[in-house]
Short mmCIF file of C-alpha atoms and ligand atoms in Angstrom, two decimals:
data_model
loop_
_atom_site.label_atom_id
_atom_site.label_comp_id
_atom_site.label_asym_id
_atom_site.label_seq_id
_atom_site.Cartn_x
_atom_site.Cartn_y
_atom_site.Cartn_z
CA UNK A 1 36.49 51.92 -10.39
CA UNK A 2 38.64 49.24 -12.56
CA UNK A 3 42.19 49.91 -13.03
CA UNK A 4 42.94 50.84 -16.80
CA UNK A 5 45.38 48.36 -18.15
CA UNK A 6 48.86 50.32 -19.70
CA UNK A 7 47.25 52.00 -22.89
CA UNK A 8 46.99 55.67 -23.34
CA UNK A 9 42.96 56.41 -23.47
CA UNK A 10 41.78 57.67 -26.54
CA UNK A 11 39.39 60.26 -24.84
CA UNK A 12 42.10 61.96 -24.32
CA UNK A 13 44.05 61.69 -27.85
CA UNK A 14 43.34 64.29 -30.54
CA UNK A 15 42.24 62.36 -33.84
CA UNK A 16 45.51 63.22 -35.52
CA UNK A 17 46.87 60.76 -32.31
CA UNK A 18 44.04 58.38 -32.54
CA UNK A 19 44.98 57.64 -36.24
CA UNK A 20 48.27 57.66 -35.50
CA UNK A 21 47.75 55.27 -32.60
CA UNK A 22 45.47 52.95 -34.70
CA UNK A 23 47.61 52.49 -37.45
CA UNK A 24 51.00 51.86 -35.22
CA UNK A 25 48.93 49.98 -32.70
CA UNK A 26 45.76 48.49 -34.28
CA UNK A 27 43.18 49.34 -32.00
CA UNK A 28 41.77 52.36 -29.62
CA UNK A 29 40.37 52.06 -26.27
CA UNK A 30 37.46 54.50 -24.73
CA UNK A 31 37.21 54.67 -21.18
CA UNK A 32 34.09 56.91 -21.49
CA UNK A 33 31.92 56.68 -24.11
CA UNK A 34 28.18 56.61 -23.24
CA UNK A 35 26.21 58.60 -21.12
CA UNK A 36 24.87 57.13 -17.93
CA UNK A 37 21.23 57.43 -19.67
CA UNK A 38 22.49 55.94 -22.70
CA UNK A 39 24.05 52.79 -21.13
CA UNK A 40 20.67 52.39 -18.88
CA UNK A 41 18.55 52.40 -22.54
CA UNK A 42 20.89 49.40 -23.65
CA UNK A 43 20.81 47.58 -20.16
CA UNK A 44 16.50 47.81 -19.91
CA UNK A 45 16.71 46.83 -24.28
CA UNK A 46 19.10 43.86 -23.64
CA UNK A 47 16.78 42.98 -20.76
CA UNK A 48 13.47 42.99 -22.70
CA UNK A 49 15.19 40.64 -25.42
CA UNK A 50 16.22 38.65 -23.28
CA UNK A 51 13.11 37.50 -21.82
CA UNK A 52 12.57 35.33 -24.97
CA UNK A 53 15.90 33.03 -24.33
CA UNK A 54 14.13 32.29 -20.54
CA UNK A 55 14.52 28.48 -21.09
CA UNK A 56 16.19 27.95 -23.75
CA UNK A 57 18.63 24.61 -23.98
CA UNK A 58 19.30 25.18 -27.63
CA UNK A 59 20.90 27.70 -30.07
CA UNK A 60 18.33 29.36 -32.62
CA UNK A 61 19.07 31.98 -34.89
CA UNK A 62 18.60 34.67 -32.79
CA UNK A 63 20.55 33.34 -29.51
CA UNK A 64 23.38 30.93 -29.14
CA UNK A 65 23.13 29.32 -25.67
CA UNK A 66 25.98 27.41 -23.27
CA UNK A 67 25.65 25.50 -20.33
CA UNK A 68 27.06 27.45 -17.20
CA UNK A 69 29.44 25.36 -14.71
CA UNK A 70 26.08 24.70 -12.53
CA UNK A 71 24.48 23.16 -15.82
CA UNK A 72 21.85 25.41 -16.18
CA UNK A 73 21.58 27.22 -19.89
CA UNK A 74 22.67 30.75 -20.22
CA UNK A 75 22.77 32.78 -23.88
CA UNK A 76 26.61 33.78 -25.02
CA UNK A 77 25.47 35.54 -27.76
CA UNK A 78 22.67 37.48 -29.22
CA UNK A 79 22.71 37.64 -33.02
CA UNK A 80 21.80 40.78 -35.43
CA UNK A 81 20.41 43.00 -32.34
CA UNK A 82 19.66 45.52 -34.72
CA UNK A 83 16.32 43.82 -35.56
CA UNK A 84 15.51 42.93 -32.02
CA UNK A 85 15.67 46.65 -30.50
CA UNK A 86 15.91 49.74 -31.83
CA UNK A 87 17.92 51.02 -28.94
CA UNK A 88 20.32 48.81 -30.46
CA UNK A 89 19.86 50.04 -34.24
CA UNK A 90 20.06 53.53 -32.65
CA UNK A 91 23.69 52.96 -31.45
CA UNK A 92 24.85 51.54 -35.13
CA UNK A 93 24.37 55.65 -35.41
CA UNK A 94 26.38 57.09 -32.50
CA UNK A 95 27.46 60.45 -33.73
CA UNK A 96 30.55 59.98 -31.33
CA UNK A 97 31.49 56.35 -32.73
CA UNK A 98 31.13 57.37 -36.09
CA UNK A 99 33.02 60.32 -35.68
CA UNK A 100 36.11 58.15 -34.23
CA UNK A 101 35.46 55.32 -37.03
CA UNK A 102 35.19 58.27 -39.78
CA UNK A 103 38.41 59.37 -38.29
CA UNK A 104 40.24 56.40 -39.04
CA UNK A 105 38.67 54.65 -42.29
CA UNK A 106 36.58 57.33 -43.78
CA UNK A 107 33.38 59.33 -44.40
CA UNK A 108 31.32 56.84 -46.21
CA UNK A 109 30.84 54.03 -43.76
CA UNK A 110 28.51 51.02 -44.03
CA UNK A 111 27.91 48.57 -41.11
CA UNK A 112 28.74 44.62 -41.79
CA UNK A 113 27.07 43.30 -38.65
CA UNK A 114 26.28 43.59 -35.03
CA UNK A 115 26.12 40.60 -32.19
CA UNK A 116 26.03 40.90 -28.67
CA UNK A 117 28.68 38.40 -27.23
CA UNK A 118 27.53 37.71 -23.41
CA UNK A 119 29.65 36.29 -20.58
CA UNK A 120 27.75 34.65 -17.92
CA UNK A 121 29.34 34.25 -14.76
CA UNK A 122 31.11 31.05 -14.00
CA UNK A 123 31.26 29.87 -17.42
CA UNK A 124 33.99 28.08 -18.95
CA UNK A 125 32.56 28.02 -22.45
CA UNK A 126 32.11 31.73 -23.56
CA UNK A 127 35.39 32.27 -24.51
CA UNK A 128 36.84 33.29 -27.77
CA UNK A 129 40.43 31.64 -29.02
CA UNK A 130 42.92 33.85 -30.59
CA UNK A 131 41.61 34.98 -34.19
CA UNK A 132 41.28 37.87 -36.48
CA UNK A 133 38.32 39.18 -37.81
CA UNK A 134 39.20 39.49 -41.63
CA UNK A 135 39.43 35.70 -42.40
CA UNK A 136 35.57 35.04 -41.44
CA UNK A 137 34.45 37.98 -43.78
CA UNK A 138 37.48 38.54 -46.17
CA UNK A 139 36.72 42.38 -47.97
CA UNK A 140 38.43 44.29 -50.74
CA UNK A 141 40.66 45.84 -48.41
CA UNK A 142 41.21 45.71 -44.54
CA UNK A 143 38.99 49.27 -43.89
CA UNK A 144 36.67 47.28 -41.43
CA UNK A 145 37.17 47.18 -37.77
CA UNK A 146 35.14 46.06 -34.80
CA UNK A 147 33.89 48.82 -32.09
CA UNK A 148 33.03 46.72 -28.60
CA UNK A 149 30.50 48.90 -26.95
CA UNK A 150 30.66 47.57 -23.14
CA UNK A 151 27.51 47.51 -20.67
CA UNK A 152 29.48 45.81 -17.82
CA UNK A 153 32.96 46.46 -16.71
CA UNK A 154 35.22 44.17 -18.43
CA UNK A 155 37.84 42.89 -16.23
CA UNK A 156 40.33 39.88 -16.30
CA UNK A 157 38.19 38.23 -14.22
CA UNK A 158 35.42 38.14 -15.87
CA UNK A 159 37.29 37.64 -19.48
CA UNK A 160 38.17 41.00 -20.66
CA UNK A 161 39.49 41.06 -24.56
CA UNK A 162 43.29 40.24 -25.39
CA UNK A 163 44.74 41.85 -28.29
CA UNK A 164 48.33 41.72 -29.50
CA UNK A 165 49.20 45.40 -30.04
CA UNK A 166 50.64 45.78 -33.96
CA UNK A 167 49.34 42.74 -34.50
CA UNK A 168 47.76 43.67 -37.45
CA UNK A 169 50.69 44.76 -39.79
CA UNK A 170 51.39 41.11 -40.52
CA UNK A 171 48.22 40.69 -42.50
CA UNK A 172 45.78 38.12 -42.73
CA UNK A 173 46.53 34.65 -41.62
CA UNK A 174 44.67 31.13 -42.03
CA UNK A 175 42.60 29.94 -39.70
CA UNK A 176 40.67 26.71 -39.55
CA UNK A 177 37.21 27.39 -39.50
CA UNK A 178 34.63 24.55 -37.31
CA UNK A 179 32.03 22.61 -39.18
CA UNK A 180 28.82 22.65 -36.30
CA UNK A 181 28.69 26.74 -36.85
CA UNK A 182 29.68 27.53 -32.96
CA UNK A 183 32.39 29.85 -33.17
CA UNK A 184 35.19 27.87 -32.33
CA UNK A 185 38.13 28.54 -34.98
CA UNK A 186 41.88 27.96 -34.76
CA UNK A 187 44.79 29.72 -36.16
CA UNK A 188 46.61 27.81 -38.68
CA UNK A 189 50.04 29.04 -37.68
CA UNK A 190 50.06 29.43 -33.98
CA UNK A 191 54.05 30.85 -33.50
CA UNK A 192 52.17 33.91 -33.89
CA UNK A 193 51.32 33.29 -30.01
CA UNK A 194 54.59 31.80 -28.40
CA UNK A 195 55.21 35.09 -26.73
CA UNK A 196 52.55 36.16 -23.98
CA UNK A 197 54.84 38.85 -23.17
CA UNK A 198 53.08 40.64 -26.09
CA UNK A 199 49.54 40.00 -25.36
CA UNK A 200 48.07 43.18 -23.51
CA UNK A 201 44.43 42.66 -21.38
CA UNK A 202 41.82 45.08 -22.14
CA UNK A 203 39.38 45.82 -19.46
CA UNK A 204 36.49 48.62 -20.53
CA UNK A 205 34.80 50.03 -18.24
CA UNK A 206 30.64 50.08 -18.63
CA UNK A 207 29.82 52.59 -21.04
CA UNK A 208 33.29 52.32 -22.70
CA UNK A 209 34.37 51.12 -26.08
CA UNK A 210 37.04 49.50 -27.45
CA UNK A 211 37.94 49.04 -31.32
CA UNK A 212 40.38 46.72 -33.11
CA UNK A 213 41.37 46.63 -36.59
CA UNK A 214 40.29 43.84 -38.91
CA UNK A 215 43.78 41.93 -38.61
CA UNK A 216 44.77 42.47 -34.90
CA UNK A 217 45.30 39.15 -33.18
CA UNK A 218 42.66 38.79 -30.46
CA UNK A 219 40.92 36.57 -27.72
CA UNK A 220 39.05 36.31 -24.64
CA UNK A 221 38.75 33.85 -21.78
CA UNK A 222 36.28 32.81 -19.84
CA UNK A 223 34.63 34.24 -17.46
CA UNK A 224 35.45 33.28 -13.98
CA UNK A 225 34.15 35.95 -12.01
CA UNK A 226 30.46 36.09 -10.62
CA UNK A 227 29.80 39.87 -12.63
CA UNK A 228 28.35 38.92 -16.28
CA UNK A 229 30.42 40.87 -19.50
CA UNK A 230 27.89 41.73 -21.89
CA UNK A 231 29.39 43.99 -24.90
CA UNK A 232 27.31 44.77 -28.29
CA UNK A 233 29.66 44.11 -31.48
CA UNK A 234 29.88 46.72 -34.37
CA UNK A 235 31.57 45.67 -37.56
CA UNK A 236 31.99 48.63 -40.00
CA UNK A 237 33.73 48.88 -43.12
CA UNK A 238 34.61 52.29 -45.74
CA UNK A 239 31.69 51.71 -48.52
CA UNK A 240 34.25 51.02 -50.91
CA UNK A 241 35.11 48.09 -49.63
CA UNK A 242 33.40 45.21 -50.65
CA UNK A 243 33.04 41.38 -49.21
CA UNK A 244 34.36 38.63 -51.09
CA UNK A 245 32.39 35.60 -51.79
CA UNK A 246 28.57 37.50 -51.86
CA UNK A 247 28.89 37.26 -47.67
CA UNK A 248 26.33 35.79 -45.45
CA UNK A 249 22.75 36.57 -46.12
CA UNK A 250 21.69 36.05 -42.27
CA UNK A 251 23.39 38.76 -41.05
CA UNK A 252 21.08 41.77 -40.70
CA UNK A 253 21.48 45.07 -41.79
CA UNK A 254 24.51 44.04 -43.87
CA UNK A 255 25.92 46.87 -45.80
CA UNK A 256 23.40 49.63 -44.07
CA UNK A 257 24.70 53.10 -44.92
CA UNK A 258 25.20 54.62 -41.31
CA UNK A 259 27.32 57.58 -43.04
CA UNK A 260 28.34 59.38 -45.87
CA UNK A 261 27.31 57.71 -49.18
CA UNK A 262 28.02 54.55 -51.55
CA UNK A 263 30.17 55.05 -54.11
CA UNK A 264 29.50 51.99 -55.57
CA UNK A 265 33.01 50.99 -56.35
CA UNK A 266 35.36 48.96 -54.54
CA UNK A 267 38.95 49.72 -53.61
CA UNK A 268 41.20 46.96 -54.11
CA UNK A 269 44.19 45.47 -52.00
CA UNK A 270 46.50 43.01 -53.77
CA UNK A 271 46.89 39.52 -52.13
CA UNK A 272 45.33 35.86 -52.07
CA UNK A 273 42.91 35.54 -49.20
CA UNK A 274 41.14 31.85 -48.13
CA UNK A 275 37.85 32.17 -47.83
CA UNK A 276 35.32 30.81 -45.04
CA UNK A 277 33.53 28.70 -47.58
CA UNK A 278 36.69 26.64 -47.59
CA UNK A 279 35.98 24.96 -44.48
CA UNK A 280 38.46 22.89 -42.68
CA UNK A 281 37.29 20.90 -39.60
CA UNK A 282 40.36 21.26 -37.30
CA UNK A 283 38.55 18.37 -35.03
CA UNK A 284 38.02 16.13 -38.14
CA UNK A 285 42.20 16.93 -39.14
CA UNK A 286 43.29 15.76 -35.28
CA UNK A 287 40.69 13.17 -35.14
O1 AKG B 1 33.65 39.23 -26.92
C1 AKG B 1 34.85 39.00 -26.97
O2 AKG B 1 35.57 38.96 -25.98
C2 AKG B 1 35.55 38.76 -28.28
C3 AKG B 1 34.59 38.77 -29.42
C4 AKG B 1 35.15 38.33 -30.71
O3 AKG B 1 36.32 38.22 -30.91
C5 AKG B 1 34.23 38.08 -31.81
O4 AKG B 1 33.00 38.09 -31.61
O5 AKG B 1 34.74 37.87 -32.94
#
């Protein structure tokens, strides 16, 4: 049993609260989620696809590897698992995720994309540096959150997400987005950070879920524990709300229908957003 960092559990928040919560707050976290058969189907899918990064010492576009600290070759991430198993189309569906993600930006949902992010033990390099979502895949308005389905514990130790609670009232911010396509992005404006008193660790147990608005402020270190954190990512957005700049073909299932219906219309936020085609290299600008 992991000790639950100081948030209030959804489970046990009635979805006038977990609105209420979300909007004040910016995210939601789900101890309990899945059921023990559930999280086994995921565990024995992510195992089968697996098999075909055995060996691999270079990124393709279905894994992204890293080298662990014993330089052997480990995969961080798993791209699109919707096409590589349906147990992990299947949980795109999850009556009880949708019904929280209904809850909070609508009835007609779509899905943007899914990734598995993968921590191998003793790895330096699977880490994620403090970012919001929004800038990578700027939409019509900011209905789109991530859900973080966990099947390991998340801990500190093993690099459990950070989040800066109410983070996400101050909007989108710049970021400077890497040229080699790892994910490796900086924010622009880092005074945003220059207060760790704010940051708030969010370990999930296995089976749990967290979810985080499109602007919260988030991160994740490394992991330096000998337990792996594997957790499948969900992007969904209200079907009204539409990408900016066409969005990127690769990613599958982009724009699936998981509930409700398309209105075909989008509903539009004012502002002036960057957007990811404008690359800057922030290694090229210190260099
Ligand atoms: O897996 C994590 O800890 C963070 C993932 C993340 O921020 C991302 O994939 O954009």
């Amino acid at each position: 049993m992991i000790a639950h960092a100081p948030f209030r559990s959804a489970n046990d928040l009635s979805l006038a609260e977990q609105k209420a919560y979300y909007e004040d707050q910016g995210y939601l976290v789900f101890p309990e989620l899945l059921s023990a058969e559930e999280l086994a189907r995921l565990r024995s899918a992510l195992a089968e696809v697996l098999v075909d990064a055995e060996g691999l010492q270079a990124s393709n576009a279905k894994f992204s590897v890293t080298q662990t600290d014993d330089g052997g070759w480990s995969p961080r991430r798993i791209y699109n698992p919707t096409v590589r198993h349906p147990a992990f189309y299947d949980l795109v569906f999850h009556p009880k995720i949708l019904d929280c993600v209904e809850n909070l930006i609508g009835p007609d949902i779509q899905l943007h994309h899914t990734k598995i992010n993968l921590k191998p033990p003793s790895n330096r390099q699977a880490r994620f540096e403090w970012h919001q979502d929004y800038p990578f895949f700027p939409h019509t308005n900011f209905d789109l959150l991530a859900v973080m389905v966990y099947f390991d514990d998340s801990t500190e130790e093993n690099g459990c997400l950070s989040i800066i609670p109410g983070s996400h009232k101050g909007g989108p911010r710049n970021h400077l987005f890497a040229r080699d396509g790892a994910f490796s992005s900086q924010l622009e404006d880092k005074n945003v950070l220059t207060d760790p008193a704010r940051w708030l660790k969010v370990p999930v147990p296995a089976g749990g879920m967290e979810l985080h608005h499109c602007n919260m402020l988030h991160s994740s270190t490394a992991n330096r524990g000998t337990r792996p954190r594997t957790a499948m990512v969900i992007q969904y957005r209200a079907a009204d709300n539409a990408e900016l700049g066409g969005g990127n073909k690769d990613r599958a299932h982009n724009g699936l229908q998981v509930r409700g219906t398309n209105p075909y219309r989008a509903r539009m936020i004012a502002g002036t957003f960057k957007l990811p085609g404008q690359i800057d290299d922030p290694l090229q600008r210190d260099g």
